[in-house]
Amino acid sequence: MAYIEIDVATQGLRLCESEGGRVLWEARVATAKNGVGERYGSYQTPRGLHIVRAKIGAGAPHGAVFVGRRPTGEIYSPALRRLHPQRDWVLTRILWLSGLTVGENRLGEVDTMRRYIYIHGAPDEDPMGIPSSHGCIKMRNDEVMELFERVPPGTKVRVIA
């Protein structure tokens, strides 16, 4: 089974073969503007080994807006952003991550899933390659759609800093 590697230093995501680690596909991402860390409330991207616990948004339209992992029925536009300037835009698809290492990114005050850390789509005008999220890994909508189709739940995700 393939795995996902997210390199915070380069703001890159790679989909790799499990054997040998050959890169199958890659994309630019945006991780947390507050850097890396695992604590609840830190708004940082958690490091270490995770899995894709759930995939949300199959069949949703490009630009579909999600709040609390539920589609709002809205399709993102710059005009909608102006109406809701404080919204943290989660668009198109969600890959919800769960940490695998107890005490580092699983359970207690460091639980990735309880922190609602996702790989998700973002507005097209949001820059990629620059840390700018609230802890999640943001991607272009077309790219998150492709990744969503390529990986099943249970896919391993390694976040390195």
mmCIF file of C-alpha atoms in Angstrom, residues 32-160:
data_model
loop_
_atom_site.group_PDB
_atom_site.id
_atom_site.type_symbol
_atom_site.label_atom_id
_atom_site.label_comp_id
_atom_site.label_asym_id
_atom_site.label_seq_id
_atom_site.Cartn_x
_atom_site.Cartn_y
_atom_site.Cartn_z
ATOM 1 C CA ALA A 32 0.510 25.536 10.005
ATOM 2 C CA LYS A 33 1.635 29.137 10.228
ATOM 3 C CA ASN A 34 2.468 28.363 13.893
ATOM 4 C CA GLY A 35 4.928 25.640 12.879
ATOM 5 C CA VAL A 36 4.920 22.072 14.132
ATOM 6 C CA GLY A 37 3.652 20.724 17.428
ATOM 7 C CA GLU A 38 1.189 18.284 18.834
ATOM 8 C CA ARG A 39 -0.574 20.068 21.717
ATOM 9 C CA TYR A 40 -4.301 20.672 21.664
ATOM 10 C CA GLY A 41 -4.979 24.379 20.987
ATOM 11 C CA SER A 42 -1.512 25.044 19.512
ATOM 12 C CA TYR A 43 -2.731 25.494 15.904
ATOM 13 C CA GLN A 44 0.394 23.629 14.828
ATOM 14 C CA THR A 45 0.819 20.738 12.404
ATOM 15 C CA PRO A 46 1.459 17.481 14.281
ATOM 16 C CA ARG A 47 4.550 15.467 13.390
ATOM 17 C CA GLY A 48 5.040 11.746 13.186
ATOM 18 C CA LEU A 49 3.145 8.785 11.850
ATOM 19 C CA HIS A 50 -0.614 9.013 11.247
ATOM 20 C CA ILE A 51 -3.253 7.236 9.206
ATOM 21 C CA VAL A 52 -6.131 8.495 7.107
ATOM 22 C CA ARG A 53 -8.919 7.631 9.563
ATOM 23 C CA ALA A 54 -11.794 8.924 7.414
ATOM 24 C CA LYS A 55 -12.402 10.286 3.930
ATOM 25 C CA ILE A 56 -15.139 12.901 3.709
ATOM 26 C CA GLY A 57 -16.667 14.554 0.659
ATOM 27 C CA ALA A 58 -16.809 11.822 -1.978
ATOM 28 C CA GLY A 59 -18.903 13.137 -4.857
ATOM 29 C CA ALA A 60 -19.034 16.702 -3.536
ATOM 30 C CA PRO A 61 -18.507 19.407 -6.161
ATOM 31 C CA HIS A 62 -15.198 21.176 -6.651
ATOM 32 C CA GLY A 63 -15.129 24.043 -4.146
ATOM 33 C CA ALA A 64 -17.789 22.564 -1.828
ATOM 34 C CA VAL A 65 -17.590 24.262 1.590
ATOM 35 C CA PHE A 66 -17.395 22.121 4.732
ATOM 36 C CA VAL A 67 -18.003 23.277 8.303
ATOM 37 C CA GLY A 68 -17.631 20.705 11.048
ATOM 38 C CA ARG A 69 -16.983 18.081 8.340
ATOM 39 C CA ARG A 70 -20.447 18.664 6.885
ATOM 40 C CA PRO A 71 -21.139 20.266 3.500
ATOM 41 C CA THR A 72 -22.889 23.623 3.891
ATOM 42 C CA GLY A 73 -24.379 23.528 0.392
ATOM 43 C CA GLU A 74 -22.193 26.509 -0.550
ATOM 44 C CA ILE A 75 -19.595 26.568 -3.308
ATOM 45 C CA TYR A 76 -16.547 28.675 -2.493
ATOM 46 C CA SER A 77 -16.053 32.002 -4.255
ATOM 47 C CA PRO A 78 -14.101 35.153 -3.400
ATOM 48 C CA ALA A 79 -17.479 36.879 -2.868
ATOM 49 C CA LEU A 80 -18.445 34.223 -0.297
ATOM 50 C CA ARG A 81 -15.085 34.764 1.422
ATOM 51 C CA ARG A 82 -15.825 38.483 1.703
ATOM 52 C CA LEU A 83 -19.152 37.627 3.380
ATOM 53 C CA HIS A 84 -17.399 35.313 5.883
ATOM 54 C CA PRO A 85 -13.893 36.755 6.404
ATOM 55 C CA GLN A 86 -13.207 34.817 9.627
ATOM 56 C CA ARG A 87 -14.070 31.368 8.272
ATOM 57 C CA ASP A 88 -11.340 28.727 8.096
ATOM 58 C CA TRP A 89 -12.006 27.449 4.557
ATOM 59 C CA VAL A 90 -12.171 23.657 4.312
ATOM 60 C CA LEU A 91 -13.078 22.818 0.725
ATOM 61 C CA THR A 92 -13.799 19.965 -1.699
ATOM 62 C CA ARG A 93 -12.447 16.887 0.173
ATOM 63 C CA ILE A 94 -11.248 15.995 3.671
ATOM 64 C CA LEU A 95 -8.765 13.299 4.674
ATOM 65 C CA TRP A 96 -9.093 13.200 8.491
ATOM 66 C CA LEU A 97 -5.862 12.137 10.192
ATOM 67 C CA SER A 98 -5.375 10.069 13.335
ATOM 68 C CA GLY A 99 -2.031 9.780 15.121
ATOM 69 C CA LEU A 100 -0.480 6.366 15.678
ATOM 70 C CA THR A 101 1.990 7.042 18.506
ATOM 71 C CA VAL A 102 0.500 7.172 22.005
ATOM 72 C CA GLY A 103 1.831 10.185 23.910
ATOM 73 C CA GLU A 104 3.219 11.845 20.779
ATOM 74 C CA ASN A 105 0.208 12.329 18.472
ATOM 75 C CA ARG A 106 -2.430 9.982 19.911
ATOM 76 C CA LEU A 107 -4.597 10.290 23.033
ATOM 77 C CA GLY A 108 -4.574 12.959 25.736
ATOM 78 C CA GLU A 109 -3.529 16.518 24.923
ATOM 79 C CA VAL A 110 -1.742 15.480 21.717
ATOM 80 C CA ASP A 111 -4.469 13.556 19.884
ATOM 81 C CA THR A 112 -4.378 14.466 16.184
ATOM 82 C CA MET A 113 -7.896 13.242 15.472
ATOM 83 C CA ARG A 114 -9.398 15.106 18.446
ATOM 84 C CA ARG A 115 -7.614 18.216 17.168
ATOM 85 C CA TYR A 116 -9.457 17.800 13.825
ATOM 86 C CA ILE A 117 -6.307 17.768 11.713
ATOM 87 C CA TYR A 118 -7.056 17.149 8.032
ATOM 88 C CA ILE A 119 -5.563 17.193 4.588
ATOM 89 C CA HIS A 120 -8.131 19.353 2.768
ATOM 90 C CA GLY A 121 -8.775 21.650 -0.157
ATOM 91 C CA ALA A 122 -8.300 25.416 0.124
ATOM 92 C CA PRO A 123 -9.265 28.530 -1.847
ATOM 93 C CA ASP A 124 -7.332 28.867 -5.102
ATOM 94 C CA GLU A 125 -6.017 32.273 -4.063
ATOM 95 C CA ASP A 126 -4.426 30.850 -0.892
ATOM 96 C CA PRO A 127 -0.689 30.422 -1.482
ATOM 97 C CA MET A 128 0.808 26.955 -1.344
ATOM 98 C CA GLY A 129 4.402 26.428 -0.241
ATOM 99 C CA ILE A 130 3.990 28.923 2.619
ATOM 100 C CA PRO A 131 2.941 27.854 6.131
ATOM 101 C CA SER A 132 -0.491 29.442 6.573
ATOM 102 C CA SER A 133 -2.997 26.958 8.038
ATOM 103 C CA HIS A 134 -4.454 26.566 11.522
ATOM 104 C CA GLY A 135 -2.738 23.161 11.816
ATOM 105 C CA CYS A 136 -4.144 21.242 8.852
ATOM 106 C CA ILE A 137 -2.421 20.476 5.583
ATOM 107 C CA LYS A 138 -4.040 22.605 2.848
ATOM 108 C CA MET A 139 -3.910 21.696 -0.841
ATOM 109 C CA ARG A 140 -5.241 22.937 -4.148
ATOM 110 C CA ASN A 141 -8.755 21.582 -4.756
ATOM 111 C CA ASP A 142 -7.875 19.680 -7.943
ATOM 112 C CA GLU A 143 -4.947 18.050 -6.173
ATOM 113 C CA VAL A 144 -6.867 17.054 -3.036
ATOM 114 C CA MET A 145 -9.497 15.483 -5.300
ATOM 115 C CA GLU A 146 -6.806 13.421 -7.015
ATOM 116 C CA LEU A 147 -5.173 12.381 -3.733
ATOM 117 C CA PHE A 148 -8.597 11.473 -2.294
ATOM 118 C CA GLU A 149 -9.187 9.077 -5.191
ATOM 119 C CA ARG A 150 -5.732 7.514 -4.931
ATOM 120 C CA VAL A 151 -5.655 6.569 -1.236
ATOM 121 C CA PRO A 152 -7.964 4.400 0.876
ATOM 122 C CA PRO A 153 -8.775 4.886 4.541
ATOM 123 C CA GLY A 154 -5.925 3.437 6.595
ATOM 124 C CA THR A 155 -3.221 4.933 4.369
ATOM 125 C CA LYS A 156 -0.185 5.873 6.455
ATOM 126 C CA VAL A 157 0.785 9.548 6.571
ATOM 127 C CA ARG A 158 4.217 10.624 7.846
ATOM 128 C CA VAL A 159 4.680 14.288 8.753
ATOM 129 C CA ILE A 160 8.342 15.281 8.939
#
